[in-house]
Structure formats: C-alpha cells, structure tokens
Amino acid sequence: MNRVRLGAAILLILLVMSIGTAWFVHSETDMLLEKLDEIEEIAETQSLEAAAEPFAEFEAQWEKSQRILNLMVWRDKVLQIDITISHLDPMRAEDCDELKSEFAEARMWIERLGVGEMPLLRNIL
C-alpha cells in the first residue's frame, strides 16, 4: 500500500511541475509579446530614440526570462529568440528598413515557444 501512495505522490509532483512550467512559459511569453508590441508601436509612431528606454527594458526582461527558460525548454528554442533579439538593437540604432521584419520574426519565435510548451495533444504526439 505504501508503494501505491509513493507512486501516486510522485505522479502528482510531476503533474504539478509540468503544469507550473507550462504556466510560467506561457506567462513569460505573453509578457515579452506585450513589451514587443509596445516597442514596435513606439518605433512606428514616434522617433526611434523614443524607443530606446522601452527597448532597454525589453532586453533586461529578456535576459531575466532567458536564464529561467533555459532550465525549462530546449536550448535551441531560446537561442533562436536570443539571436533575433540581438539583431533588433543595431537595427533600431541605425534606422534600418528591416526592423519591422525583425520584430515580426521575434514575435513568431516567442509565440512558437509559448505554443510549443503547452500540454496539447498535437505537442505530445
């Protein structure tokens, strides 16, 4: 009987950890997408110098999120987002025409990370 209880407790712990990880990844990706939307809106409507402070906040938030996400998801997913985000700052500083496409690519990778970590049937199979 003790083995059954121990087995049930281990399964319960694994279930709670899985749900907690999925929730955390989803909340982090939502927060990053909101900040990215804010930066993109500022870059389109105002000068790029006005986007410097929100962009610095976004990069700081990404650095914090990256450390924790590396423990929870495959490193290649986080690395791809990091590469795309590292391309944004030089393009913002130079007023590059490809900035809008880099915003879209960063959004795509962040969304893919959030959806890919949800416990959905298509992700499990």
PDB file of C-alpha atoms in Angstrom:
ATOM      1  CA  MET A   1       0.000   0.000   0.000  1.00  0.00           C
ATOM      2  CA  ASN A   2       2.892   2.357   0.721  1.00  0.00           C
ATOM      3  CA  ARG A   3       4.247   1.833  -2.789  1.00  0.00           C
ATOM      4  CA  VAL A   4       0.938   2.897  -4.294  1.00  0.00           C
ATOM      5  CA  ARG A   5       0.897   6.065  -2.206  1.00  0.00           C
ATOM      6  CA  LEU A   6       4.509   6.822  -3.071  1.00  0.00           C
ATOM      7  CA  GLY A   7       3.824   6.245  -6.779  1.00  0.00           C
ATOM      8  CA  ALA A   8       0.744   8.479  -6.650  1.00  0.00           C
ATOM      9  CA  ALA A   9       2.707  11.185  -4.838  1.00  0.00           C
ATOM     10  CA  ILE A  10       5.493  11.078  -7.444  1.00  0.00           C
ATOM     11  CA  LEU A  11       2.969  11.313 -10.294  1.00  0.00           C
ATOM     12  CA  LEU A  12       1.236  14.209  -8.560  1.00  0.00           C
ATOM     13  CA  ILE A  13       4.551  16.033  -8.112  1.00  0.00           C
ATOM     14  CA  LEU A  14       5.404  15.521 -11.800  1.00  0.00           C
ATOM     15  CA  LEU A  15       1.966  16.768 -12.838  1.00  0.00           C
ATOM     16  CA  VAL A  16       2.257  19.899 -10.688  1.00  0.00           C
ATOM     17  CA  MET A  17       5.750  20.607 -12.027  1.00  0.00           C
ATOM     18  CA  SER A  18       4.565  20.187 -15.629  1.00  0.00           C
ATOM     19  CA  ILE A  19       1.594  22.485 -15.151  1.00  0.00           C
ATOM     20  CA  GLY A  20       3.751  25.045 -13.338  1.00  0.00           C
ATOM     21  CA  THR A  21       6.343  25.019 -16.101  1.00  0.00           C
ATOM     22  CA  ALA A  22       3.721  25.402 -18.828  1.00  0.00           C
ATOM     23  CA  TRP A  23       2.075  28.257 -16.931  1.00  0.00           C
ATOM     24  CA  PHE A  24       5.386  30.036 -16.372  1.00  0.00           C
ATOM     25  CA  VAL A  25       6.453  29.735 -20.029  1.00  0.00           C
ATOM     26  CA  HIS A  26       3.041  30.994 -21.157  1.00  0.00           C
ATOM     27  CA  SER A  27       3.122  33.985 -18.781  1.00  0.00           C
ATOM     28  CA  GLU A  28       6.706  34.899 -19.763  1.00  0.00           C
ATOM     29  CA  THR A  29       5.954  34.729 -23.483  1.00  0.00           C
ATOM     30  CA  ASP A  30       2.799  36.820 -23.030  1.00  0.00           C
ATOM     31  CA  MET A  31       4.745  39.466 -21.108  1.00  0.00           C
ATOM     32  CA  LEU A  32       7.521  39.532 -23.729  1.00  0.00           C
ATOM     33  CA  LEU A  33       4.981  39.835 -26.553  1.00  0.00           C
ATOM     34  CA  GLU A  34       3.264  42.760 -24.810  1.00  0.00           C
ATOM     35  CA  LYS A  35       6.565  44.596 -24.414  1.00  0.00           C
ATOM     36  CA  LEU A  36       7.490  43.820 -28.017  1.00  0.00           C
ATOM     37  CA  ASP A  37       4.154  45.246 -29.194  1.00  0.00           C
ATOM     38  CA  GLU A  38       4.792  48.382 -27.155  1.00  0.00           C
ATOM     39  CA  ILE A  39       8.257  48.850 -28.655  1.00  0.00           C
ATOM     40  CA  GLU A  40       7.009  48.240 -32.178  1.00  0.00           C
ATOM     41  CA  GLU A  41       4.207  50.762 -31.741  1.00  0.00           C
ATOM     42  CA  ILE A  42       6.617  53.389 -30.407  1.00  0.00           C
ATOM     43  CA  ALA A  43       9.068  52.713 -33.249  1.00  0.00           C
ATOM     44  CA  GLU A  44       6.322  53.139 -35.850  1.00  0.00           C
ATOM     45  CA  THR A  45       4.614  56.216 -34.421  1.00  0.00           C
ATOM     46  CA  GLN A  46       7.487  58.105 -32.786  1.00  0.00           C
ATOM     47  CA  SER A  47      11.175  58.500 -33.376  1.00  0.00           C
ATOM     48  CA  LEU A  48      13.480  55.564 -32.764  1.00  0.00           C
ATOM     49  CA  GLU A  49      15.212  57.472 -29.979  1.00  0.00           C
ATOM     50  CA  ALA A  50      11.937  57.387 -28.038  1.00  0.00           C
ATOM     51  CA  ALA A  51      12.021  53.588 -28.226  1.00  0.00           C
ATOM     52  CA  ALA A  52      15.462  53.381 -26.592  1.00  0.00           C
ATOM     53  CA  GLU A  53      14.246  53.177 -22.991  1.00  0.00           C
ATOM     54  CA  PRO A  54      11.402  50.671 -23.619  1.00  0.00           C
ATOM     55  CA  PHE A  55      13.799  48.623 -25.712  1.00  0.00           C
ATOM     56  CA  ALA A  56      16.340  48.550 -22.880  1.00  0.00           C
ATOM     57  CA  GLU A  57      13.571  47.383 -20.537  1.00  0.00           C
ATOM     58  CA  PHE A  58      12.606  44.673 -23.031  1.00  0.00           C
ATOM     59  CA  GLU A  59      16.204  43.469 -23.289  1.00  0.00           C
ATOM     60  CA  ALA A  60      16.551  43.408 -19.489  1.00  0.00           C
ATOM     61  CA  GLN A  61      13.331  41.421 -19.186  1.00  0.00           C
ATOM     62  CA  TRP A  62      14.515  39.029 -21.884  1.00  0.00           C
ATOM     63  CA  GLU A  63      17.811  38.462 -20.040  1.00  0.00           C
ATOM     64  CA  LYS A  64      15.914  37.526 -16.868  1.00  0.00           C
ATOM     65  CA  SER A  65      13.465  35.338 -18.748  1.00  0.00           C
ATOM     66  CA  GLN A  66      16.211  33.665 -20.756  1.00  0.00           C
ATOM     67  CA  ARG A  67      18.012  32.398 -17.659  1.00  0.00           C
ATOM     68  CA  ILE A  68      14.905  30.705 -16.340  1.00  0.00           C
ATOM     69  CA  LEU A  69      13.603  29.498 -19.712  1.00  0.00           C
ATOM     70  CA  ASN A  70      16.893  27.732 -20.381  1.00  0.00           C
ATOM     71  CA  LEU A  71      16.075  25.463 -17.435  1.00  0.00           C
ATOM     72  CA  MET A  72      12.579  24.656 -18.708  1.00  0.00           C
ATOM     73  CA  VAL A  73      12.690  24.353 -22.505  1.00  0.00           C
ATOM     74  CA  TRP A  74      15.065  23.162 -25.192  1.00  0.00           C
ATOM     75  CA  ARG A  75      18.045  25.481 -25.512  1.00  0.00           C
ATOM     76  CA  ASP A  76      17.752  25.816 -29.303  1.00  0.00           C
ATOM     77  CA  LYS A  77      14.341  27.493 -28.986  1.00  0.00           C
ATOM     78  CA  VAL A  78      15.656  30.059 -26.516  1.00  0.00           C
ATOM     79  CA  LEU A  79      18.827  30.555 -28.540  1.00  0.00           C
ATOM     80  CA  GLN A  80      16.838  31.360 -31.696  1.00  0.00           C
ATOM     81  CA  ILE A  81      14.889  34.041 -29.828  1.00  0.00           C
ATOM     82  CA  ASP A  82      18.124  35.420 -28.383  1.00  0.00           C
ATOM     83  CA  ILE A  83      19.701  35.678 -31.843  1.00  0.00           C
ATOM     84  CA  THR A  84      16.677  37.507 -33.224  1.00  0.00           C
ATOM     85  CA  ILE A  85      16.530  39.921 -30.276  1.00  0.00           C
ATOM     86  CA  SER A  86      20.237  40.648 -30.594  1.00  0.00           C
ATOM     87  CA  HIS A  87      19.594  41.775 -34.192  1.00  0.00           C
ATOM     88  CA  LEU A  88      16.982  44.309 -33.076  1.00  0.00           C
ATOM     89  CA  ASP A  89      19.193  46.796 -31.229  1.00  0.00           C
ATOM     90  CA  PRO A  90      21.661  47.527 -34.061  1.00  0.00           C
ATOM     91  CA  MET A  91      18.769  47.892 -36.496  1.00  0.00           C
ATOM     92  CA  ARG A  92      16.952  50.243 -34.132  1.00  0.00           C
ATOM     93  CA  ALA A  93      20.052  52.378 -33.712  1.00  0.00           C
ATOM     94  CA  GLU A  94      20.675  52.646 -37.459  1.00  0.00           C
ATOM     95  CA  ASP A  95      17.033  53.153 -38.519  1.00  0.00           C
ATOM     96  CA  CYS A  96      17.193  50.046 -40.689  1.00  0.00           C
ATOM     97  CA  ASP A  97      14.351  49.140 -43.049  1.00  0.00           C
ATOM     98  CA  GLU A  98      14.400  45.524 -41.878  1.00  0.00           C
ATOM     99  CA  LEU A  99      13.443  46.441 -38.319  1.00  0.00           C
ATOM    100  CA  LYS A 100       9.766  45.674 -38.906  1.00  0.00           C
ATOM    101  CA  SER A 101      10.550  42.224 -40.276  1.00  0.00           C
ATOM    102  CA  GLU A 102      12.852  41.523 -37.314  1.00  0.00           C
ATOM    103  CA  PHE A 103      10.019  42.480 -34.948  1.00  0.00           C
ATOM    104  CA  ALA A 104       7.780  40.020 -36.793  1.00  0.00           C
ATOM    105  CA  GLU A 105      10.427  37.297 -36.607  1.00  0.00           C
ATOM    106  CA  ALA A 106      10.969  37.850 -32.880  1.00  0.00           C
ATOM    107  CA  ARG A 107       7.201  37.717 -32.347  1.00  0.00           C
ATOM    108  CA  MET A 108       6.985  34.491 -34.344  1.00  0.00           C
ATOM    109  CA  TRP A 109       9.740  32.752 -32.326  1.00  0.00           C
ATOM    110  CA  ILE A 110       8.296  33.888 -28.986  1.00  0.00           C
ATOM    111  CA  GLU A 111       4.796  32.744 -29.969  1.00  0.00           C
ATOM    112  CA  ARG A 112       6.186  29.426 -31.168  1.00  0.00           C
ATOM    113  CA  LEU A 113       7.914  28.942 -27.824  1.00  0.00           C
ATOM    114  CA  GLY A 114       4.706  29.664 -25.904  1.00  0.00           C
ATOM    115  CA  VAL A 115       2.519  27.400 -28.019  1.00  0.00           C
ATOM    116  CA  GLY A 116       5.104  24.633 -28.261  1.00  0.00           C
ATOM    117  CA  GLU A 117       5.291  24.222 -24.486  1.00  0.00           C
ATOM    118  CA  MET A 118       1.555  23.957 -23.896  1.00  0.00           C
ATOM    119  CA  PRO A 119       0.325  20.460 -22.994  1.00  0.00           C
ATOM    120  CA  LEU A 120      -1.740  19.998 -26.135  1.00  0.00           C
ATOM    121  CA  LEU A 121      -2.315  16.708 -27.935  1.00  0.00           C
ATOM    122  CA  ARG A 122      -0.537  17.906 -31.084  1.00  0.00           C
ATOM    123  CA  ASN A 123       2.554  18.818 -28.992  1.00  0.00           C
ATOM    124  CA  ILE A 124       2.617  15.466 -27.249  1.00  0.00           C
ATOM    125  CA  LEU A 125       2.293  13.337 -30.366  1.00  0.00           C
TER     126      LEU A 125
END
